[in-house]
Amino acid sequence: MPSALEQLKAFTTVVADTGDFERMRQFLPQDATTNPSLILKAAQQSNYQALVDQVKAAHPGMKPADLVDYILVAFGLEILKIVPGRVSTEVDARLSFDTAATITKAKHLISLYESHGIKRDRVLIKLAGTWEGIQAAKALEAEGIHCNMTLLFSLVQAAACGSANAQLISPFVGRITDWFKAKLASEWNENHTGANDPGVLSVKRIYQYYKHFGIQTEIMGASFRNTSQILELAGCDLLTISPELLAELQNSEQLVKRKLISSSDPSSEIVQLKLDESSFRLQLNNDAMATEKLAEGIRNFCIDTEKLENLLS
């Protein structure tokens, strides 16, 4: 019996969600994603100290805030030696509400990769799913710089990213579940798990919306808390999974069935969302969960970026 991981790969492109590139080798993922928190975690490990020291030595006197970009790309380059596909590298979360600065930073990251002979089609620039981040993605995609839209918690964010022709979105699962679990408190029960998990339902809704309107942007489910959430989204374009959950899937022989089917039902009543700036902001504002989790995600990435800067200083 093939492992659950091997079965999943028959339906979905599996992506490793980690900066710990040594651990990902055993899972043979197609792509890999990183973020400031993951790179900070990896950079603090003794087995990556040589890589960090090498980057610092190559850029003596460089300010830590600037050195972070070189660290992100250094880890990305090592990851690209392992995965045959793409690596996602994140723009500083402190730029999440500045379109022009986000575009400048994205171009800088791409230029660093290209200086090492990496073609831009092997790199996805990760941007927060704010209005400003989505407008940056629209401009970058027009120049052939492909984007992975992250911190995505709502249908309106996903729809706007599709309208901007973003290459890929990363709708979060586990963080949505966390929010509803905390909100429901003692009322949370088994009826809110499995196929009825709020995070799973959110990605399914986005998937149905995209397929109904023929949106070409790739959907990559992210931020999983358990393998049940992952297997309920078998058939999603991509799924990015932590090494811990990849190991669980690799050691399991559970039968995996495709849950998401790429088809459009013309008779289904799916309403196309209004996506001008004021409509976007109002719809996002009226979604308490998405508003809170987006703000929290940006805050935490900002904190970890500052911790990484302190580590480098």
PDB file of C-alpha atoms in Angstrom:
ATOM      1  CA  MET A   1       0.000   0.000   0.000  1.00  0.00           C
ATOM      2  CA  PRO A   2       1.515   3.361  -0.973  1.00  0.00           C
ATOM      3  CA  SER A   3       1.792   5.923   1.785  1.00  0.00           C
ATOM      4  CA  ALA A   4      -0.842   8.615   2.221  1.00  0.00           C
ATOM      5  CA  LEU A   5       1.771  11.102   0.986  1.00  0.00           C
ATOM      6  CA  GLU A   6       2.329   9.178  -2.246  1.00  0.00           C
ATOM      7  CA  GLN A   7      -1.419   8.857  -2.774  1.00  0.00           C
ATOM      8  CA  LEU A   8      -1.873  12.589  -2.165  1.00  0.00           C
ATOM      9  CA  LYS A   9       0.768  13.395  -4.787  1.00  0.00           C
ATOM     10  CA  ALA A  10      -1.426  11.689  -7.387  1.00  0.00           C
ATOM     11  CA  PHE A  11      -4.059  14.419  -6.923  1.00  0.00           C
ATOM     12  CA  THR A  12      -2.152  17.450  -5.688  1.00  0.00           C
ATOM     13  CA  THR A  13       1.271  19.069  -6.032  1.00  0.00           C
ATOM     14  CA  VAL A  14       2.940  18.719  -2.629  1.00  0.00           C
ATOM     15  CA  VAL A  15       5.024  21.641  -1.375  1.00  0.00           C
ATOM     16  CA  ALA A  16       7.312  21.724   1.669  1.00  0.00           C
ATOM     17  CA  ASP A  17       6.542  24.548   4.084  1.00  0.00           C
ATOM     18  CA  THR A  18       9.867  25.112   5.828  1.00  0.00           C
ATOM     19  CA  GLY A  19      13.198  26.899   5.780  1.00  0.00           C
ATOM     20  CA  ASP A  20      14.869  23.713   7.051  1.00  0.00           C
ATOM     21  CA  PHE A  21      15.961  22.494   3.628  1.00  0.00           C
ATOM     22  CA  GLU A  22      17.868  19.493   5.009  1.00  0.00           C
ATOM     23  CA  ARG A  23      14.628  17.999   6.352  1.00  0.00           C
ATOM     24  CA  MET A  24      12.701  18.376   3.109  1.00  0.00           C
ATOM     25  CA  ARG A  25      14.932  16.049   1.089  1.00  0.00           C
ATOM     26  CA  GLN A  26      13.204  12.886   2.322  1.00  0.00           C
ATOM     27  CA  PHE A  27       9.761  14.026   1.155  1.00  0.00           C
ATOM     28  CA  LEU A  28      10.649  14.895  -2.469  1.00  0.00           C
ATOM     29  CA  PRO A  29       8.367  17.952  -2.719  1.00  0.00           C
ATOM     30  CA  GLN A  30       7.867  19.755  -6.015  1.00  0.00           C
ATOM     31  CA  ASP A  31       8.157  23.270  -4.532  1.00  0.00           C
ATOM     32  CA  ALA A  32       8.957  24.864  -1.186  1.00  0.00           C
ATOM     33  CA  THR A  33       7.628  27.883   0.690  1.00  0.00           C
ATOM     34  CA  THR A  34       9.296  30.007   3.334  1.00  0.00           C
ATOM     35  CA  ASN A  35       8.317  32.989   5.461  1.00  0.00           C
ATOM     36  CA  PRO A  36      10.156  35.187   8.003  1.00  0.00           C
ATOM     37  CA  SER A  37       9.134  32.927  10.900  1.00  0.00           C
ATOM     38  CA  LEU A  38      10.397  29.777   9.183  1.00  0.00           C
ATOM     39  CA  ILE A  39      13.696  31.376   8.150  1.00  0.00           C
ATOM     40  CA  LEU A  40      14.206  32.740  11.666  1.00  0.00           C
ATOM     41  CA  LYS A  41      13.638  29.257  13.090  1.00  0.00           C
ATOM     42  CA  ALA A  42      16.094  27.692  10.631  1.00  0.00           C
ATOM     43  CA  ALA A  43      18.720  30.421  11.044  1.00  0.00           C
ATOM     44  CA  GLN A  44      18.829  29.729  14.789  1.00  0.00           C
ATOM     45  CA  GLN A  45      19.731  26.067  14.239  1.00  0.00           C
ATOM     46  CA  SER A  46      23.402  25.149  14.629  1.00  0.00           C
ATOM     47  CA  ASN A  47      23.506  23.232  11.354  1.00  0.00           C
ATOM     48  CA  TYR A  48      22.734  26.435   9.427  1.00  0.00           C
ATOM     49  CA  GLN A  49      25.149  28.686  11.312  1.00  0.00           C
ATOM     50  CA  ALA A  50      27.803  28.271   8.616  1.00  0.00           C
ATOM     51  CA  LEU A  51      25.387  29.499   5.948  1.00  0.00           C
ATOM     52  CA  VAL A  52      24.421  32.532   8.032  1.00  0.00           C
ATOM     53  CA  ASP A  53      28.091  33.313   8.782  1.00  0.00           C
ATOM     54  CA  GLN A  54      28.956  32.954   5.109  1.00  0.00           C
ATOM     55  CA  VAL A  55      26.330  35.531   4.104  1.00  0.00           C
ATOM     56  CA  LYS A  56      27.447  37.944   6.828  1.00  0.00           C
ATOM     57  CA  ALA A  57      31.103  37.573   5.810  1.00  0.00           C
ATOM     58  CA  ALA A  58      30.245  38.269   2.168  1.00  0.00           C
ATOM     59  CA  HIS A  59      28.605  41.580   3.104  1.00  0.00           C
ATOM     60  CA  PRO A  60      30.697  43.183   5.864  1.00  0.00           C
ATOM     61  CA  GLY A  61      29.210  46.283   7.401  1.00  0.00           C
ATOM     62  CA  MET A  62      25.809  45.813   5.796  1.00  0.00           C
ATOM     63  CA  LYS A  63      22.873  46.879   7.924  1.00  0.00           C
ATOM     64  CA  PRO A  64      20.896  43.909   9.337  1.00  0.00           C
ATOM     65  CA  ALA A  65      17.697  45.188   7.673  1.00  0.00           C
ATOM     66  CA  ASP A  66      19.414  44.884   4.279  1.00  0.00           C
ATOM     67  CA  LEU A  67      21.225  41.665   5.162  1.00  0.00           C
ATOM     68  CA  VAL A  68      17.902  39.907   5.751  1.00  0.00           C
ATOM     69  CA  ASP A  69      17.242  39.857   1.989  1.00  0.00           C
ATOM     70  CA  TYR A  70      20.542  38.070   1.386  1.00  0.00           C
ATOM     71  CA  ILE A  71      19.749  35.530   4.104  1.00  0.00           C
ATOM     72  CA  LEU A  72      16.303  34.848   2.597  1.00  0.00           C
ATOM     73  CA  VAL A  73      17.828  34.333  -0.838  1.00  0.00           C
ATOM     74  CA  ALA A  74      20.681  32.190   0.543  1.00  0.00           C
ATOM     75  CA  PHE A  75      18.157  29.772   2.028  1.00  0.00           C
ATOM     76  CA  GLY A  76      16.121  29.955  -1.188  1.00  0.00           C
ATOM     77  CA  LEU A  77      19.161  29.024  -3.282  1.00  0.00           C
ATOM     78  CA  GLU A  78      19.848  25.973  -1.131  1.00  0.00           C
ATOM     79  CA  ILE A  79      16.190  24.944  -1.381  1.00  0.00           C
ATOM     80  CA  LEU A  80      16.297  25.225  -5.177  1.00  0.00           C
ATOM     81  CA  LYS A  81      19.115  22.658  -5.207  1.00  0.00           C
ATOM     82  CA  ILE A  82      16.620  20.198  -3.719  1.00  0.00           C
ATOM     83  CA  VAL A  83      13.228  20.948  -5.266  1.00  0.00           C
ATOM     84  CA  PRO A  84      12.733  20.753  -9.042  1.00  0.00           C
ATOM     85  CA  GLY A  85      10.152  23.540  -9.007  1.00  0.00           C
ATOM     86  CA  ARG A  86       9.831  26.881  -7.243  1.00  0.00           C
ATOM     87  CA  VAL A  87      10.710  28.509  -3.957  1.00  0.00           C
ATOM     88  CA  SER A  88       8.581  31.217  -2.352  1.00  0.00           C
ATOM     89  CA  THR A  89      10.430  34.107  -0.702  1.00  0.00           C
ATOM     90  CA  GLU A  90       8.537  36.708   1.284  1.00  0.00           C
ATOM     91  CA  VAL A  91       8.726  40.485   1.064  1.00  0.00           C
ATOM     92  CA  ASP A  92       9.188  42.310   4.386  1.00  0.00           C
ATOM     93  CA  ALA A  93       5.765  42.299   6.082  1.00  0.00           C
ATOM     94  CA  ARG A  94       6.369  45.880   7.223  1.00  0.00           C
ATOM     95  CA  LEU A  95       5.720  46.885   3.608  1.00  0.00           C
ATOM     96  CA  SER A  96       2.280  45.264   3.519  1.00  0.00           C
ATOM     97  CA  PHE A  97       0.516  48.617   3.134  1.00  0.00           C
ATOM     98  CA  ASP A  98       2.995  50.237   0.725  1.00  0.00           C
ATOM     99  CA  THR A  99       2.542  49.194  -2.903  1.00  0.00           C
ATOM    100  CA  ALA A 100       5.539  51.051  -4.331  1.00  0.00           C
ATOM    101  CA  ALA A 101       7.958  49.833  -1.643  1.00  0.00           C
ATOM    102  CA  THR A 102       6.680  46.276  -2.048  1.00  0.00           C
ATOM    103  CA  ILE A 103       7.355  46.386  -5.792  1.00  0.00           C
ATOM    104  CA  THR A 104      10.869  47.736  -5.192  1.00  0.00           C
ATOM    105  CA  LYS A 105      11.646  45.040  -2.618  1.00  0.00           C
ATOM    106  CA  ALA A 106      10.261  42.267  -4.850  1.00  0.00           C
ATOM    107  CA  LYS A 107      12.438  43.396  -7.761  1.00  0.00           C
ATOM    108  CA  HIS A 108      15.466  43.460  -5.470  1.00  0.00           C
ATOM    109  CA  LEU A 109      14.842  39.878  -4.318  1.00  0.00           C
ATOM    110  CA  ILE A 110      14.430  38.729  -7.909  1.00  0.00           C
ATOM    111  CA  SER A 111      17.655  40.513  -8.906  1.00  0.00           C
ATOM    112  CA  LEU A 112      19.519  38.658  -6.138  1.00  0.00           C
ATOM    113  CA  TYR A 113      18.254  35.317  -7.406  1.00  0.00           C
ATOM    114  CA  GLU A 114      19.069  36.237 -11.001  1.00  0.00           C
ATOM    115  CA  SER A 115      22.609  37.250  -9.973  1.00  0.00           C
ATOM    116  CA  HIS A 116      23.061  33.583  -9.011  1.00  0.00           C
ATOM    117  CA  GLY A 117      21.744  32.339 -12.350  1.00  0.00           C
ATOM    118  CA  ILE A 118      18.234  31.505 -11.118  1.00  0.00           C
ATOM    119  CA  LYS A 119      15.504  32.305 -13.625  1.00  0.00           C
ATOM    120  CA  ARG A 120      12.575  34.261 -12.265  1.00  0.00           C
ATOM    121  CA  ASP A 121      10.089  31.520 -13.140  1.00  0.00           C
ATOM    122  CA  ARG A 122      11.612  29.437 -10.306  1.00  0.00           C
ATOM    123  CA  VAL A 123      10.846  32.088  -7.685  1.00  0.00           C
ATOM    124  CA  LEU A 124       7.524  33.185  -6.238  1.00  0.00           C
ATOM    125  CA  ILE A 125       7.521  36.466  -4.367  1.00  0.00           C
ATOM    126  CA  LYS A 126       5.249  36.202  -1.325  1.00  0.00           C
ATOM    127  CA  LEU A 127       3.074  39.225  -0.607  1.00  0.00           C
ATOM    128  CA  ALA A 128       0.424  39.811   2.038  1.00  0.00           C
ATOM    129  CA  GLY A 129      -3.166  39.751   0.759  1.00  0.00           C
ATOM    130  CA  THR A 130      -3.784  43.411   1.557  1.00  0.00           C
ATOM    131  CA  TRP A 131      -5.214  45.770  -1.066  1.00  0.00           C
ATOM    132  CA  GLU A 132      -1.731  47.275  -1.453  1.00  0.00           C
ATOM    133  CA  GLY A 133      -0.090  43.877  -1.738  1.00  0.00           C
ATOM    134  CA  ILE A 134      -2.565  42.781  -4.407  1.00  0.00           C
ATOM    135  CA  GLN A 135      -1.929  45.932  -6.452  1.00  0.00           C
ATOM    136  CA  ALA A 136       1.802  45.268  -6.194  1.00  0.00           C
ATOM    137  CA  ALA A 137       1.219  41.732  -7.459  1.00  0.00           C
ATOM    138  CA  LYS A 138      -0.719  43.073 -10.444  1.00  0.00           C
ATOM    139  CA  ALA A 139       2.205  45.302 -11.426  1.00  0.00           C
ATOM    140  CA  LEU A 140       4.829  42.618 -10.797  1.00  0.00           C
ATOM    141  CA  GLU A 141       2.985  39.937 -12.746  1.00  0.00           C
ATOM    142  CA  ALA A 142       2.818  42.332 -15.724  1.00  0.00           C
ATOM    143  CA  GLU A 143       6.636  42.344 -15.652  1.00  0.00           C
ATOM    144  CA  GLY A 144       6.964  38.567 -15.406  1.00  0.00           C
ATOM    145  CA  ILE A 145       7.642  38.457 -11.654  1.00  0.00           C
ATOM    146  CA  HIS A 146       5.313  35.832 -10.238  1.00  0.00           C
ATOM    147  CA  CYS A 147       3.654  36.201  -6.858  1.00  0.00           C
ATOM    148  CA  ASN A 148       2.381  33.970  -4.079  1.00  0.00           C
ATOM    149  CA  MET A 149      -0.334  35.824  -2.162  1.00  0.00           C
ATOM    150  CA  THR A 150      -0.203  34.876   1.488  1.00  0.00           C
ATOM    151  CA  LEU A 151      -2.061  35.663   4.730  1.00  0.00           C
ATOM    152  CA  LEU A 152      -5.229  34.962   2.791  1.00  0.00           C
ATOM    153  CA  PHE A 153      -8.306  34.264   4.895  1.00  0.00           C
ATOM    154  CA  SER A 154     -11.314  35.266   2.794  1.00  0.00           C
ATOM    155  CA  LEU A 155     -13.012  34.838  -0.548  1.00  0.00           C
ATOM    156  CA  VAL A 156     -12.765  38.543  -1.364  1.00  0.00           C
ATOM    157  CA  GLN A 157      -8.977  38.432  -0.940  1.00  0.00           C
ATOM    158  CA  ALA A 158      -8.812  35.381  -3.197  1.00  0.00           C
ATOM    159  CA  ALA A 159     -11.077  36.926  -5.818  1.00  0.00           C
ATOM    160  CA  ALA A 160      -9.026  40.141  -5.881  1.00  0.00           C
ATOM    161  CA  CYS A 161      -5.812  38.163  -6.275  1.00  0.00           C
ATOM    162  CA  GLY A 162      -7.337  36.309  -9.207  1.00  0.00           C
ATOM    163  CA  SER A 163      -8.414  39.584 -10.769  1.00  0.00           C
ATOM    164  CA  ALA A 164      -4.812  40.819 -10.417  1.00  0.00           C
ATOM    165  CA  ASN A 165      -3.562  37.699 -12.267  1.00  0.00           C
ATOM    166  CA  ALA A 166      -1.439  36.594  -9.326  1.00  0.00           C
ATOM    167  CA  GLN A 167       0.330  33.332 -10.062  1.00  0.00           C
ATOM    168  CA  LEU A 168      -0.715  31.649  -6.830  1.00  0.00           C
ATOM    169  CA  ILE A 169      -2.641  32.177  -3.613  1.00  0.00           C
ATOM    170  CA  SER A 170      -2.049  30.529  -0.239  1.00  0.00           C
ATOM    171  CA  PRO A 171      -5.383  30.418   1.593  1.00  0.00           C
ATOM    172  CA  PHE A 172      -4.740  29.559   5.241  1.00  0.00           C
ATOM    173  CA  VAL A 173      -6.568  26.676   6.867  1.00  0.00           C
ATOM    174  CA  GLY A 174      -5.307  26.139  10.405  1.00  0.00           C
ATOM    175  CA  ARG A 175      -5.391  29.784  11.454  1.00  0.00           C
ATOM    176  CA  ILE A 176      -9.032  30.047  10.379  1.00  0.00           C
ATOM    177  CA  THR A 177      -9.829  26.937  12.398  1.00  0.00           C
ATOM    178  CA  ASP A 178      -7.967  28.400  15.388  1.00  0.00           C
ATOM    179  CA  TRP A 179     -10.131  31.533  15.259  1.00  0.00           C
ATOM    180  CA  PHE A 180     -13.442  29.674  15.121  1.00  0.00           C
ATOM    181  CA  LYS A 181     -12.343  27.208  17.773  1.00  0.00           C
ATOM    182  CA  ALA A 182     -11.514  30.064  20.141  1.00  0.00           C
ATOM    183  CA  LYS A 183     -14.746  31.877  19.256  1.00  0.00           C
ATOM    184  CA  LEU A 184     -16.972  28.862  19.809  1.00  0.00           C
ATOM    185  CA  ALA A 185     -15.075  27.786  22.933  1.00  0.00           C
ATOM    186  CA  SER A 186     -17.153  25.097  24.711  1.00  0.00           C
ATOM    187  CA  GLU A 187     -19.513  24.876  21.722  1.00  0.00           C
ATOM    188  CA  TRP A 188     -16.712  23.557  19.487  1.00  0.00           C
ATOM    189  CA  ASN A 189     -17.196  19.846  18.804  1.00  0.00           C
ATOM    190  CA  GLU A 190     -16.554  17.066  16.295  1.00  0.00           C
ATOM    191  CA  ASN A 191     -19.152  18.563  13.942  1.00  0.00           C
ATOM    192  CA  HIS A 192     -16.629  21.319  13.208  1.00  0.00           C
ATOM    193  CA  THR A 193     -13.867  18.938  12.087  1.00  0.00           C
ATOM    194  CA  GLY A 194     -13.113  16.913   8.957  1.00  0.00           C
ATOM    195  CA  ALA A 195     -15.108  18.068   5.941  1.00  0.00           C
ATOM    196  CA  ASN A 196     -16.844  20.667   8.132  1.00  0.00           C
ATOM    197  CA  ASP A 197     -13.634  22.226   9.416  1.00  0.00           C
ATOM    198  CA  PRO A 198     -14.019  26.025   8.940  1.00  0.00           C
ATOM    199  CA  GLY A 199     -10.568  26.331   7.373  1.00  0.00           C
ATOM    200  CA  VAL A 200     -11.254  23.484   4.969  1.00  0.00           C
ATOM    201  CA  LEU A 201     -14.625  24.980   4.004  1.00  0.00           C
ATOM    202  CA  SER A 202     -12.966  28.332   3.284  1.00  0.00           C
ATOM    203  CA  VAL A 203     -10.526  26.798   0.780  1.00  0.00           C
ATOM    204  CA  LYS A 204     -13.293  24.730  -0.824  1.00  0.00           C
ATOM    205  CA  ARG A 205     -15.329  27.885  -1.346  1.00  0.00           C
ATOM    206  CA  ILE A 206     -12.378  29.637  -2.977  1.00  0.00           C
ATOM    207  CA  TYR A 207     -11.722  26.587  -5.155  1.00  0.00           C
ATOM    208  CA  GLN A 208     -15.338  26.500  -6.341  1.00  0.00           C
ATOM    209  CA  TYR A 209     -15.323  30.252  -7.034  1.00  0.00           C
ATOM    210  CA  TYR A 210     -12.122  30.034  -9.076  1.00  0.00           C
ATOM    211  CA  LYS A 211     -13.240  27.068 -11.133  1.00  0.00           C
ATOM    212  CA  HIS A 212     -16.699  28.568 -11.720  1.00  0.00           C
ATOM    213  CA  PHE A 213     -15.277  31.796 -13.156  1.00  0.00           C
ATOM    214  CA  GLY A 214     -12.312  30.182 -14.912  1.00  0.00           C
ATOM    215  CA  ILE A 215      -9.696  31.983 -12.806  1.00  0.00           C
ATOM    216  CA  GLN A 216      -6.254  30.623 -13.663  1.00  0.00           C
ATOM    217  CA  THR A 217      -4.473  31.603 -10.427  1.00  0.00           C
ATOM    218  CA  GLU A 218      -3.173  28.490  -8.644  1.00  0.00           C
ATOM    219  CA  ILE A 219      -4.640  27.622  -5.242  1.00  0.00           C
ATOM    220  CA  MET A 220      -2.260  26.287  -2.602  1.00  0.00           C
ATOM    221  CA  GLY A 221      -3.832  25.394   0.743  1.00  0.00           C
ATOM    222  CA  ALA A 222      -1.542  26.340   3.645  1.00  0.00           C
ATOM    223  CA  SER A 223      -1.215  26.526   7.427  1.00  0.00           C
ATOM    224  CA  PHE A 224      -2.399  23.065   8.443  1.00  0.00           C
ATOM    225  CA  ARG A 225      -2.905  21.833  11.987  1.00  0.00           C
ATOM    226  CA  ASN A 226      -3.414  18.139  11.217  1.00  0.00           C
ATOM    227  CA  THR A 227      -3.425  15.637   8.355  1.00  0.00           C
ATOM    228  CA  SER A 228      -7.225  15.505   8.306  1.00  0.00           C
ATOM    229  CA  GLN A 229      -7.329  19.087   7.019  1.00  0.00           C
ATOM    230  CA  ILE A 230      -4.812  18.179   4.339  1.00  0.00           C
ATOM    231  CA  LEU A 231      -6.612  15.073   3.113  1.00  0.00           C
ATOM    232  CA  GLU A 232      -9.959  16.894   2.996  1.00  0.00           C
ATOM    233  CA  LEU A 233      -8.361  19.158   0.371  1.00  0.00           C
ATOM    234  CA  ALA A 234      -6.884  16.376  -1.776  1.00  0.00           C
ATOM    235  CA  GLY A 235      -7.278  17.596  -5.347  1.00  0.00           C
ATOM    236  CA  CYS A 236      -6.445  21.226  -4.569  1.00  0.00           C
ATOM    237  CA  ASP A 237      -3.895  22.576  -7.068  1.00  0.00           C
ATOM    238  CA  LEU A 238      -1.137  22.550  -4.453  1.00  0.00           C
ATOM    239  CA  LEU A 239      -0.814  22.042  -0.699  1.00  0.00           C
ATOM    240  CA  THR A 240       2.116  23.369   1.327  1.00  0.00           C
ATOM    241  CA  ILE A 241       2.815  21.170   4.329  1.00  0.00           C
ATOM    242  CA  SER A 242       5.197  21.302   7.295  1.00  0.00           C
ATOM    243  CA  PRO A 243       7.872  18.577   7.653  1.00  0.00           C
ATOM    244  CA  GLU A 244       6.101  17.237  10.750  1.00  0.00           C
ATOM    245  CA  LEU A 245       2.834  16.639   8.870  1.00  0.00           C
ATOM    246  CA  LEU A 246       4.682  15.391   5.773  1.00  0.00           C
ATOM    247  CA  ALA A 247       6.282  12.763   8.006  1.00  0.00           C
ATOM    248  CA  GLU A 248       2.879  11.731   9.375  1.00  0.00           C
ATOM    249  CA  LEU A 249       1.536  11.318   5.842  1.00  0.00           C
ATOM    250  CA  GLN A 250       4.633   9.417   4.778  1.00  0.00           C
ATOM    251  CA  ASN A 251       4.217   6.986   7.688  1.00  0.00           C
ATOM    252  CA  SER A 252       0.490   6.475   7.111  1.00  0.00           C
ATOM    253  CA  GLU A 253      -1.235   4.001   4.800  1.00  0.00           C
ATOM    254  CA  GLN A 254      -4.624   5.680   5.134  1.00  0.00           C
ATOM    255  CA  LEU A 255      -6.641   5.583   1.918  1.00  0.00           C
ATOM    256  CA  VAL A 256      -6.663   8.997   0.221  1.00  0.00           C
ATOM    257  CA  LYS A 257      -9.530  10.015  -2.026  1.00  0.00           C
ATOM    258  CA  ARG A 258      -9.799  13.084  -4.213  1.00  0.00           C
ATOM    259  CA  LYS A 259     -12.098  15.602  -2.536  1.00  0.00           C
ATOM    260  CA  LEU A 260     -11.848  18.624  -4.854  1.00  0.00           C
ATOM    261  CA  ILE A 261     -12.781  18.238  -8.505  1.00  0.00           C
ATOM    262  CA  SER A 262     -11.794  20.808 -11.127  1.00  0.00           C
ATOM    263  CA  SER A 263     -15.120  21.396 -12.827  1.00  0.00           C
ATOM    264  CA  SER A 264     -17.527  24.288 -13.284  1.00  0.00           C
ATOM    265  CA  ASP A 265     -21.259  23.890 -12.872  1.00  0.00           C
ATOM    266  CA  PRO A 266     -22.962  26.706 -14.866  1.00  0.00           C
ATOM    267  CA  SER A 267     -26.133  26.185 -12.875  1.00  0.00           C
ATOM    268  CA  SER A 268     -24.483  26.838  -9.495  1.00  0.00           C
ATOM    269  CA  GLU A 269     -25.430  30.134  -7.893  1.00  0.00           C
ATOM    270  CA  ILE A 270     -22.030  31.717  -7.276  1.00  0.00           C
ATOM    271  CA  VAL A 271     -22.109  35.493  -7.245  1.00  0.00           C
ATOM    272  CA  GLN A 272     -19.149  37.386  -8.684  1.00  0.00           C
ATOM    273  CA  LEU A 273     -17.764  39.790  -6.096  1.00  0.00           C
ATOM    274  CA  LYS A 274     -17.258  43.527  -6.591  1.00  0.00           C
ATOM    275  CA  LEU A 275     -13.536  44.142  -6.432  1.00  0.00           C
ATOM    276  CA  ASP A 276     -12.924  47.874  -6.604  1.00  0.00           C
ATOM    277  CA  GLU A 277     -10.937  49.237  -3.659  1.00  0.00           C
ATOM    278  CA  SER A 278     -13.845  50.456  -1.524  1.00  0.00           C
ATOM    279  CA  SER A 279     -15.845  47.247  -2.074  1.00  0.00           C
ATOM    280  CA  PHE A 280     -12.804  45.122  -1.247  1.00  0.00           C
ATOM    281  CA  ARG A 281     -12.079  47.004   1.950  1.00  0.00           C
ATOM    282  CA  LEU A 282     -15.700  46.898   3.094  1.00  0.00           C
ATOM    283  CA  GLN A 283     -16.087  43.158   2.438  1.00  0.00           C
ATOM    284  CA  LEU A 284     -12.819  42.412   4.224  1.00  0.00           C
ATOM    285  CA  ASN A 285     -13.764  44.699   7.120  1.00  0.00           C
ATOM    286  CA  ASN A 286     -17.108  42.925   7.498  1.00  0.00           C
ATOM    287  CA  ASP A 287     -15.356  39.570   7.857  1.00  0.00           C
ATOM    288  CA  ALA A 288     -14.166  39.718  11.464  1.00  0.00           C
ATOM    289  CA  MET A 289     -12.137  36.523  11.250  1.00  0.00           C
ATOM    290  CA  ALA A 290     -10.268  37.549   8.088  1.00  0.00           C
ATOM    291  CA  THR A 291      -9.627  41.062   9.360  1.00  0.00           C
ATOM    292  CA  GLU A 292      -8.264  39.858  12.690  1.00  0.00           C
ATOM    293  CA  LYS A 293      -6.140  37.037  11.286  1.00  0.00           C
ATOM    294  CA  LEU A 294      -4.676  39.208   8.511  1.00  0.00           C
ATOM    295  CA  ALA A 295      -3.670  41.881  11.026  1.00  0.00           C
ATOM    296  CA  GLU A 296      -2.283  39.290  13.421  1.00  0.00           C
ATOM    297  CA  GLY A 297      -0.312  37.563  10.672  1.00  0.00           C
ATOM    298  CA  ILE A 298       1.307  40.793   9.521  1.00  0.00           C
ATOM    299  CA  ARG A 299       2.176  41.738  13.116  1.00  0.00           C
ATOM    300  CA  ASN A 300       3.801  38.376  13.812  1.00  0.00           C
ATOM    301  CA  PHE A 301       5.815  38.385  10.591  1.00  0.00           C
ATOM    302  CA  CYS A 302       7.007  41.912  11.429  1.00  0.00           C
ATOM    303  CA  ILE A 303       8.092  40.727  14.877  1.00  0.00           C
ATOM    304  CA  ASP A 304       9.999  37.745  13.466  1.00  0.00           C
ATOM    305  CA  THR A 305      11.662  39.897  10.805  1.00  0.00           C
ATOM    306  CA  GLU A 306      12.925  42.175  13.579  1.00  0.00           C
ATOM    307  CA  LYS A 307      14.140  39.132  15.521  1.00  0.00           C
ATOM    308  CA  LEU A 308      16.013  37.963  12.414  1.00  0.00           C
ATOM    309  CA  GLU A 309      17.607  41.404  12.091  1.00  0.00           C
ATOM    310  CA  ASN A 310      18.697  41.238  15.740  1.00  0.00           C
ATOM    311  CA  LEU A 311      20.136  37.783  15.156  1.00  0.00           C
ATOM    312  CA  LEU A 312      22.176  39.113  12.241  1.00  0.00           C
ATOM    313  CA  SER A 313      23.458  42.083  14.221  1.00  0.00           C
TER     314      SER A 313
END
